[in-house]
Amino acid sequence: MNTPPHIPESLSPLLDLEKVAPGTPSRLVEQIAFITEIDRLKSVLRLSPLLAADRRENDAEHSWHLALMVMVLAEYANEPIDVEHTLKLVLVHDLVEIYAGDTCLFDDDAKKDQAQREADAAKRLFALLPEGQDESFHALWEEFEARRTPEARFAKAMDRLQPLLLNAGNEGGTWRAPGVTEARVRERTSVIAEGSLTLWDLTRKLFAHGVREGWLATGP
Amino acid sequence: MNTPPHIPESLSPLLDLEKVAPGTPSRLVEQIAFITEIDRLKSVLRLSPLLAADRRENDAEHSWHLALMVMVLAEYANEPIDVEHTLKLVLVHDLVEIYAGDTCLFDDDAKKDQAQREADAAKRLFALLPEGQDESFHALWEEFEARRTPEARFAKAMDRLQPLLLNAGNEGGTWRAPGVTEARVRERTSVIAEGSLTLWDLTRKLFAHGVREGWLATGP
C-alpha cells in the first residue's frame, strides 16, 4: 500500500533559474529550486478519502488541513504549545514523502525500512536549500518525528486525528480495508493521547461510532 | 472563468457531531464542524497548472505552497515581518472561496462583485467557529485583503508570485490564455513590489523569459 511518488519526465526549468532569469543571486536560485521541487508533494497520494469529494487526499492538502487544525484546536494541547512553531512542524512534516512515498500505518512490510527511506529523503531534499535553511528545515522534520517537545506531540496528534475524521465522515473510509480492526487502529493512533487527552477522548468516541455503524471490525 | 465551488450532495455527519460522538463539549462540536467544512477548499480549482503533474491546482495545495514560500523567502520582505503571523495569513486567505469560488485576475466581470461575494462568504464560514475564534479568523482574512501590515503585504506578494512560478515552469501556463499580455500581467501583479522589491525584480525576469519564449504576448 506504499504509494510510489510521482516522478515527472523532465524537471522544471525553474530548477535551472540562472538560465531563465540571468543575474538572480545564487542563494535565491537555490530557494526557488526548492520551492519548485516541493510542488511534487501535491502528487503524493494518501489512502484517506476527502470529506467533500470522491477522491483520495494528497500530502499537500493534508498538510494544509493539519495547519488549520492546529490553529483551531491548540487549546486542547496537554501542555502549553507555541502555535506558530507547531504550524511549521505540520507544514514540513510530510515533505520527505516526495522521495520516500506515503507509508500506510498498517503496511508492516513498508514500515520496516520507512525510517531509513525518510532519513535519506530528508537529506536529499533539504540539501536543495541554502546553508542555514537546510539545517533549520531538517531540524523541524526531526523534531516532529522525535515527539520530544510539546509542539511535536501536538503536531503528531493532529497527523493521526485528521485521517480518523476523514474516515468517520466518509462511511468508514480506510477503516474498511481488510485486516483493519478497532484494536489495531486504537494502538496505532494512541499517540493522540500524548498530545491531547481531550482529543483522544473524541477519538475513542469516533471508534465507537465506527464499530456501531459496522465500518470498523472488532477482534484483535 | 469563475470556478463554481464543489457542493457535496449530503453534508458530512461530522457536521452533526453530537449524534456521532455523544457527550462532546459544544465548543469542540463547533470546531470540528469548521474543520469538516473547510475540507471543501481541496475542491476549489484554480486556473494554474501544477509544476509536477498535468492538472490544475486547488486552493488547499496553493495555500500550503504559499506557507512554505513564506518560510523560505521571508528574508526578502521589504520590511521586517513576523514569519509565523504571515503563515496564518496565507493559510486562511483563500477559505472564503469555498462559498465565493476562485476569481481569475483577468475576469473583469467576476471581479465586479468579488469583494461582496467574499465578504458574505467570510461571514458565513467563520460563523461556524465558536466565539473568539470566529472574530480572530475574520480579522486574519481582513488583514490579508487590506494589505496595511508588512505581513499582509508580503503574504499578498507570495499569492501573486506563486502562480507566476507555476506558469514560468510550465511553458507559460495561464499566460497563454486569450487577451493576456505582459503589460496586463505586470499591472495585476505589481503588488509583489509592495512586499518585496527583490522578488519583484525576479518577477520581471520571469516576464522577460515568458516574452522571449513566446508564451506571453506584448502589447496593451
Coordinates of C-alpha atoms in Angstrom, one line a residue:
Chain A
M1 CA 0.0 0.0 0.0
N2 CA 3.1 2.2 -0.3
T3 CA 2.4 4.9 -2.9
P4 CA 5.3 5.5 -5.2
P5 CA 6.0 9.2 -5.6
H6 CA 5.2 10.9 -8.9
I7 CA 8.4 11.5 -11.0
P8 CA 7.9 13.9 -13.8
E9 CA 9.7 13.1 -17.0
S10 CA 11.6 16.4 -17.3
L11 CA 12.4 18.6 -14.4
S12 CA 11.0 22.1 -14.4
P13 CA 13.2 24.8 -16.0
L14 CA 12.8 26.7 -12.7
L15 CA 15.3 24.2 -11.2
D16 CA 17.8 25.9 -13.5
L17 CA 16.8 29.5 -12.8
E18 CA 20.2 31.0 -13.9
K19 CA 19.2 30.3 -17.5
V20 CA 15.6 31.5 -17.1
A21 CA 16.3 34.7 -15.1
P22 CA 20.0 35.6 -15.6
G23 CA 21.5 37.6 -12.8
T24 CA 19.4 36.1 -10.0
P25 CA 21.5 35.8 -6.8
S26 CA 22.7 32.2 -6.3
R27 CA 21.0 32.0 -2.8
L28 CA 17.6 32.9 -4.4
V29 CA 18.3 30.4 -7.2
E30 CA 18.6 27.6 -4.7
Q31 CA 15.5 28.7 -2.8
I32 CA 13.4 28.8 -6.0
A33 CA 14.7 25.3 -6.9
F34 CA 13.4 24.0 -3.5
I35 CA 10.0 25.8 -3.9
T36 CA 9.7 24.2 -7.4
E37 CA 10.7 20.7 -6.3
I38 CA 8.2 20.6 -3.4
D39 CA 5.4 21.1 -5.9
R40 CA 5.6 17.3 -6.1
L41 CA 4.0 16.9 -2.7
K42 CA 0.7 17.7 -4.4
S43 CA 1.1 14.4 -6.3
V44 CA 1.9 12.1 -3.3
L45 CA -1.4 10.4 -2.7
R46 CA -2.6 9.2 0.7
L47 CA -5.1 6.4 1.3
S48 CA -7.7 8.6 3.0
P49 CA -10.7 9.8 1.1
L50 CA -11.6 13.5 1.1
L51 CA -14.7 14.5 3.0
A52 CA -16.2 16.8 0.3
A53 CA -15.2 15.0 -2.9
D54 CA -14.9 11.4 -4.1
R55 CA -11.1 11.0 -4.4
R56 CA -8.0 10.4 -2.3
E57 CA -6.2 13.1 -0.5
N58 CA -2.7 14.2 -1.3
D59 CA 0.0 15.2 1.1
A60 CA -0.1 19.0 0.4
E61 CA -3.8 19.2 1.1
H62 CA -3.3 17.0 4.2
S63 CA -0.5 19.3 5.5
W64 CA -2.7 22.4 4.9
H65 CA -5.6 20.8 6.8
L66 CA -3.3 19.9 9.8
A67 CA -2.1 23.5 9.9
L68 CA -5.7 24.8 10.2
M69 CA -6.5 22.1 12.8
V70 CA -3.5 23.4 14.9
M71 CA -4.9 26.9 14.7
V72 CA -8.4 25.8 15.8
L73 CA -7.6 23.1 18.3
A74 CA -4.4 24.3 20.1
E75 CA -6.4 25.0 23.3
Y76 CA -6.7 21.2 23.8
A77 CA -3.0 20.5 24.0
N78 CA -2.0 18.7 27.2
E79 CA 0.9 21.2 27.7
P80 CA 1.0 24.8 26.5
I81 CA 2.3 25.0 22.9
D82 CA 3.8 27.7 20.7
V83 CA 1.1 27.6 18.0
E84 CA 3.3 29.2 15.3
H85 CA 6.1 26.8 15.8
T86 CA 3.6 23.9 15.6
L87 CA 2.4 25.3 12.3
K88 CA 5.9 25.0 10.9
L89 CA 6.2 21.3 12.1
V90 CA 3.0 20.2 10.3
L91 CA 3.7 22.2 7.1
V92 CA 7.1 20.5 6.8
H93 CA 6.5 17.0 8.3
D94 CA 5.5 15.2 5.1
L95 CA 8.0 16.7 2.6
V96 CA 10.2 13.6 2.8
E97 CA 7.4 11.6 1.2
I98 CA 8.3 13.4 -2.1
Y99 CA 11.1 10.8 -2.4
A100 CA 10.1 8.2 0.2
G101 CA 6.4 7.8 -0.7
D102 CA 3.4 7.7 1.8
T103 CA 3.7 4.7 4.1
C104 CA 0.4 3.3 5.4
L105 CA 0.1 2.9 9.2
F106 CA -1.0 -0.8 8.6
D107 CA 1.7 -1.8 6.0
D108 CA 4.1 -3.7 8.2
D109 CA 6.5 -4.5 5.4
A110 CA 6.9 -0.9 4.2
K111 CA 7.2 0.3 7.8
K112 CA 10.4 -1.8 8.2
D113 CA 12.6 0.5 6.2
Q114 CA 10.5 3.6 6.5
A115 CA 12.8 5.4 8.9
Q116 CA 15.8 4.9 6.7
R117 CA 14.0 5.8 3.5
E118 CA 12.7 9.0 5.1
A119 CA 16.1 10.0 6.6
D120 CA 17.7 9.6 3.1
A121 CA 14.9 11.6 1.5
A122 CA 15.2 14.4 4.1
K123 CA 19.0 14.7 3.5
R124 CA 18.5 14.9 -0.3
L125 CA 15.5 17.3 -0.3
F126 CA 16.7 19.8 2.3
A127 CA 20.1 20.0 0.6
L128 CA 18.4 22.0 -2.2
L129 CA 18.1 24.9 0.3
P130 CA 21.0 27.3 1.0
E131 CA 23.1 26.9 4.1
G132 CA 21.3 27.7 7.3
Q133 CA 17.8 26.9 5.9
D134 CA 18.9 23.3 5.0
E135 CA 19.7 22.8 8.7
S136 CA 16.6 24.5 10.1
F137 CA 14.2 22.6 7.9
H138 CA 16.0 19.3 8.8
A139 CA 15.6 20.2 12.5
L140 CA 11.9 20.8 12.1
W141 CA 11.4 17.4 10.5
E142 CA 13.5 15.7 13.1
E143 CA 11.6 17.4 15.9
F144 CA 8.3 16.3 14.5
E145 CA 9.4 12.7 14.3
A146 CA 11.1 12.5 17.7
R147 CA 8.0 13.9 19.6
R148 CA 10.2 15.2 22.4
T149 CA 8.6 18.7 22.5
P150 CA 5.0 19.6 23.4
E151 CA 4.7 21.1 19.9
A152 CA 5.8 17.9 18.2
R153 CA 3.5 15.8 20.4
F154 CA 0.5 18.0 19.4
A155 CA 1.6 18.1 15.7
K156 CA 1.7 14.3 15.7
A157 CA -1.7 14.1 17.4
M158 CA -3.1 16.2 14.5
D159 CA -1.5 14.0 12.0
R160 CA -3.2 10.9 13.5
L161 CA -6.5 12.6 14.2
Q162 CA -7.1 14.1 10.7
P163 CA -7.5 10.8 8.8
L164 CA -9.8 9.5 11.5
L165 CA -12.0 12.5 10.9
L166 CA -12.0 11.8 7.2
N167 CA -12.9 8.1 7.9
A168 CA -15.6 8.9 10.4
G169 CA -17.1 11.4 7.9
N170 CA -16.9 9.0 5.0
E171 CA -18.7 5.8 6.0
G172 CA -15.5 4.4 7.5
G173 CA -13.0 5.2 4.7
T174 CA -9.8 3.1 5.2
W175 CA -11.2 1.5 8.3
R176 CA -13.0 -0.9 6.0
A177 CA -9.7 -2.2 4.5
P178 CA -9.1 -6.0 5.1
G179 CA -7.3 -6.7 8.4
V180 CA -8.0 -3.4 10.0
T181 CA -9.7 -3.7 13.4
E182 CA -10.6 -1.2 16.1
A183 CA -7.9 -2.6 18.4
R184 CA -5.2 -2.1 15.7
V185 CA -6.4 1.4 14.8
R186 CA -6.5 2.3 18.5
E187 CA -3.0 1.1 19.1
R188 CA -1.5 2.9 16.1
T189 CA -3.2 6.2 16.9
S190 CA -2.8 6.2 20.7
V191 CA -0.1 8.9 20.3
I192 CA -3.0 11.3 20.1
A193 CA -3.3 11.0 23.9
E194 CA 0.3 12.3 24.2
G195 CA -0.7 15.5 22.5
S196 CA -4.2 15.9 23.8
L197 CA -6.3 13.8 26.2
T198 CA -9.4 15.8 25.2
L199 CA -9.0 14.9 21.6
W200 CA -8.1 11.3 22.5
D201 CA -11.5 11.1 24.2
L202 CA -13.1 12.4 21.0
T203 CA -11.1 9.8 19.0
R204 CA -12.4 6.9 21.2
K205 CA -16.0 8.1 20.5
L206 CA -15.3 8.1 16.8
F207 CA -14.1 4.5 17.1
A208 CA -17.2 3.5 19.0
H209 CA -19.3 5.2 16.2
G210 CA -17.3 3.2 13.6
V211 CA -18.0 -0.1 15.4
R212 CA -21.7 0.7 15.8
E213 CA -22.0 1.5 12.1
G214 CA -20.2 -1.7 11.2
W215 CA -17.3 0.2 9.5
L216 CA -14.7 -0.9 12.0
A217 CA -14.2 -4.6 12.9
T218 CA -13.8 -5.8 16.4
G219 CA -11.3 -8.5 17.4
P220 CA -7.5 -8.4 17.7
Chain B
M1 CA -13.6 31.8 -15.7
N2 CA -15.0 31.9 -12.2
T3 CA -15.0 28.3 -10.9
P4 CA -18.2 27.3 -9.0
P5 CA -17.3 25.7 -5.7
H6 CA -18.0 22.0 -5.3
I7 CA -21.2 21.3 -3.3
P8 CA -21.5 17.8 -2.0
E9 CA -25.0 16.3 -2.1
S10 CA -25.1 15.5 1.6
L11 CA -23.2 17.2 4.3
S12 CA -20.7 15.1 6.4
P13 CA -22.2 13.5 9.5
L14 CA -19.3 15.2 11.3
L15 CA -21.2 18.5 11.0
D16 CA -23.6 16.9 13.5
L17 CA -21.0 15.6 15.9
E18 CA -23.4 15.4 18.9
K19 CA -25.1 12.4 17.2
V20 CA -21.8 10.7 16.2
A21 CA -19.9 11.3 19.4
P22 CA -22.4 12.0 22.2
G23 CA -21.1 14.0 25.1
T24 CA -18.6 16.1 23.1
P25 CA -18.5 19.6 24.5
S26 CA -20.4 22.1 22.4
R27 CA -17.3 24.3 21.7
L28 CA -15.5 21.3 20.3
V29 CA -18.5 20.3 18.2
E30 CA -18.4 23.7 16.5
Q31 CA -14.7 23.5 15.9
I32 CA -14.9 20.0 14.3
A33 CA -17.8 21.3 12.1
F34 CA -15.5 24.1 10.9
I35 CA -12.6 21.6 10.3
T36 CA -15.0 19.4 8.4
E37 CA -16.5 22.2 6.2
I38 CA -13.1 23.5 5.1
D39 CA -12.3 20.2 3.5
R40 CA -14.1 21.7 0.6
L41 CA -11.2 24.0 -0.1
K42 CA -9.5 21.0 -1.7
S43 CA -12.2 21.0 -4.4
V44 CA -11.9 24.7 -5.3
L45 CA -9.9 24.6 -8.5
R46 CA -7.6 27.4 -9.7
L47 CA -6.6 28.1 -13.3
S48 CA -2.9 27.5 -12.7
P49 CA -1.3 24.2 -13.7
L50 CA 0.8 22.2 -11.2
L51 CA 4.6 22.1 -11.9
A52 CA 4.9 18.4 -11.3
A53 CA 1.7 16.9 -12.7
D54 CA -0.7 17.6 -15.6
R55 CA -3.7 19.0 -13.8
R56 CA -5.0 22.3 -12.2
E57 CA -4.1 23.3 -8.7
N58 CA -6.6 23.5 -5.9
D59 CA -6.8 26.2 -3.2
A60 CA -5.7 23.9 -0.4
E61 CA -2.5 22.9 -2.2
H62 CA -1.9 26.6 -3.2
S63 CA -2.3 27.8 0.4
W64 CA 0.2 25.1 1.6
H65 CA 2.7 26.1 -1.1
L66 CA 2.4 29.8 -0.1
A67 CA 3.1 28.9 3.5
L68 CA 6.3 27.1 2.5
M69 CA 7.3 30.1 0.3
V70 CA 6.9 32.4 3.4
M71 CA 9.2 30.2 5.4
V72 CA 11.8 30.1 2.7
L73 CA 11.6 33.7 1.3
A74 CA 10.8 35.8 4.3
E75 CA 14.3 37.3 4.2
Y76 CA 13.4 39.3 1.1
A77 CA 10.5 41.2 2.7
N78 CA 10.9 45.0 2.2
E79 CA 10.1 45.5 6.0
P80 CA 10.9 43.0 8.8
I81 CA 8.0 40.6 9.1
D82 CA 6.7 38.2 11.8
V83 CA 7.0 34.9 9.8
E84 CA 4.6 33.0 12.0
H85 CA 1.8 35.6 11.7
T86 CA 2.4 35.7 7.9
L87 CA 1.9 31.9 7.9
K88 CA -1.6 32.3 9.4
L89 CA -2.5 34.9 6.8
V90 CA -1.7 32.7 3.9
L91 CA -3.2 29.6 5.4
V92 CA -6.5 31.4 5.9
H93 CA -6.6 33.8 2.9
D94 CA -8.5 31.6 0.4
L95 CA -11.1 30.0 2.7
V96 CA -13.8 32.4 1.5
E97 CA -13.5 30.8 -1.9
I98 CA -15.3 27.7 -0.5
Y99 CA -18.5 29.7 -1.0
A100 CA -17.4 32.5 -3.3
G101 CA -15.3 30.5 -5.8
D102 CA -11.9 31.3 -7.3
T103 CA -12.0 34.6 -9.2
C104 CA -9.4 34.9 -12.0
L105 CA -7.2 38.0 -12.0
F106 CA -8.3 38.7 -15.6
D107 CA -12.1 38.1 -15.3
D108 CA -13.3 41.7 -15.1
D109 CA -17.0 40.7 -14.9
A110 CA -16.5 38.3 -11.9
K111 CA -14.2 40.9 -10.2
K112 CA -17.1 43.4 -10.1
D113 CA -18.9 41.7 -7.2
Q114 CA -15.9 39.7 -5.9
A115 CA -15.5 41.8 -2.8
Q116 CA -19.1 41.5 -1.8
R117 CA -19.3 37.7 -2.5
E118 CA -16.2 37.1 -0.5
A119 CA -17.3 39.3 2.5
D120 CA -20.6 37.3 2.6
A121 CA -18.6 34.0 2.4
A122 CA -16.3 35.1 5.3
K123 CA -19.2 35.9 7.5
R124 CA -21.0 32.6 6.8
L125 CA -17.9 30.4 7.1
F126 CA -16.2 31.9 10.2
A127 CA -19.6 31.9 12.0
L128 CA -19.2 28.1 12.2
L129 CA -16.4 28.7 14.8
P130 CA -17.0 29.4 18.5
E131 CA -16.9 32.9 19.9
G132 CA -13.5 34.4 19.8
Q133 CA -12.2 32.2 17.1
D134 CA -14.8 33.5 14.7
E135 CA -13.5 37.0 15.2
S136 CA -9.8 36.1 15.0
F137 CA -10.1 34.2 11.8
H138 CA -12.2 37.0 10.3
A139 CA -9.5 39.5 11.3
L140 CA -6.8 37.5 9.6
W141 CA -8.7 37.4 6.4
E142 CA -9.4 41.2 6.5
E143 CA -5.8 41.9 7.3
F144 CA -4.6 39.9 4.3
E145 CA -7.1 41.7 2.0
A146 CA -6.3 45.2 3.3
R147 CA -2.5 45.0 2.9
R148 CA -2.0 47.5 5.6
T149 CA 0.6 45.5 7.6
P150 CA 4.1 44.4 6.4
E151 CA 3.0 40.8 6.9
A152 CA -0.1 41.2 4.7
R153 CA 1.9 42.9 2.0
F154 CA 4.4 40.0 2.0
A155 CA 1.6 37.4 2.1
K156 CA -0.1 39.1 -0.9
A157 CA 3.2 39.1 -2.7
M158 CA 3.5 35.4 -2.3
D159 CA -0.1 34.9 -3.5
R160 CA 0.8 36.8 -6.7
L161 CA 4.3 35.3 -7.2
Q162 CA 3.3 31.6 -6.8
P163 CA 1.1 31.3 -9.9
L164 CA 3.8 33.1 -11.9
L165 CA 6.3 30.5 -10.9
L166 CA 3.8 27.8 -12.0
N167 CA 3.4 29.5 -15.4
A168 CA 7.1 30.1 -15.9
G169 CA 7.8 26.4 -15.1
N170 CA 5.0 25.2 -17.3
E171 CA 5.6 26.6 -20.7
G172 CA 3.5 29.7 -19.9
G173 CA 0.5 28.1 -18.3
T174 CA -2.3 30.7 -18.0
W175 CA -0.2 33.4 -19.6
R176 CA -1.2 31.8 -22.9
A177 CA -4.9 32.5 -22.4
P178 CA -6.6 34.8 -24.9
G179 CA -6.3 38.5 -24.1
V180 CA -3.5 38.1 -21.5
T181 CA -0.5 40.4 -22.2
E182 CA 2.8 41.1 -20.4
A183 CA 1.5 44.6 -19.6
R184 CA -1.7 43.3 -18.1
V185 CA 0.0 40.6 -16.0
R186 CA 2.6 43.2 -14.9
E187 CA -0.1 45.6 -13.8
R188 CA -2.1 43.0 -11.9
T189 CA 0.9 41.5 -10.1
S190 CA 2.7 44.8 -9.3
V191 CA 1.7 44.4 -5.6
I192 CA 4.6 42.0 -5.4
A193 CA 6.8 45.1 -5.2
E194 CA 5.0 46.3 -2.1
G195 CA 6.0 43.1 -0.3
S196 CA 9.5 42.6 -1.8
L197 CA 11.5 44.6 -4.3
T198 CA 13.9 41.6 -4.7
L199 CA 11.1 39.3 -5.7
W200 CA 9.6 41.9 -8.0
D201 CA 12.9 42.0 -9.7
L202 CA 12.8 38.2 -10.1
T203 CA 9.2 38.5 -11.4
R204 CA 10.2 41.0 -14.1
K205 CA 12.9 38.5 -15.3
L206 CA 10.2 35.7 -15.4
F207 CA 8.0 38.0 -17.6
A208 CA 11.0 38.7 -19.9
H209 CA 11.6 34.9 -20.2
G210 CA 7.9 34.4 -21.0
V211 CA 8.0 37.0 -23.7
R212 CA 11.3 35.6 -25.2
E213 CA 9.7 32.1 -25.3
G214 CA 6.6 33.4 -27.0
W215 CA 4.3 32.4 -24.1
L216 CA 3.4 36.0 -23.1
A217 CA 2.1 38.5 -25.6
T218 CA 3.4 42.0 -25.8
G219 CA 1.0 45.0 -26.5
P220 CA -1.5 46.7 -24.2

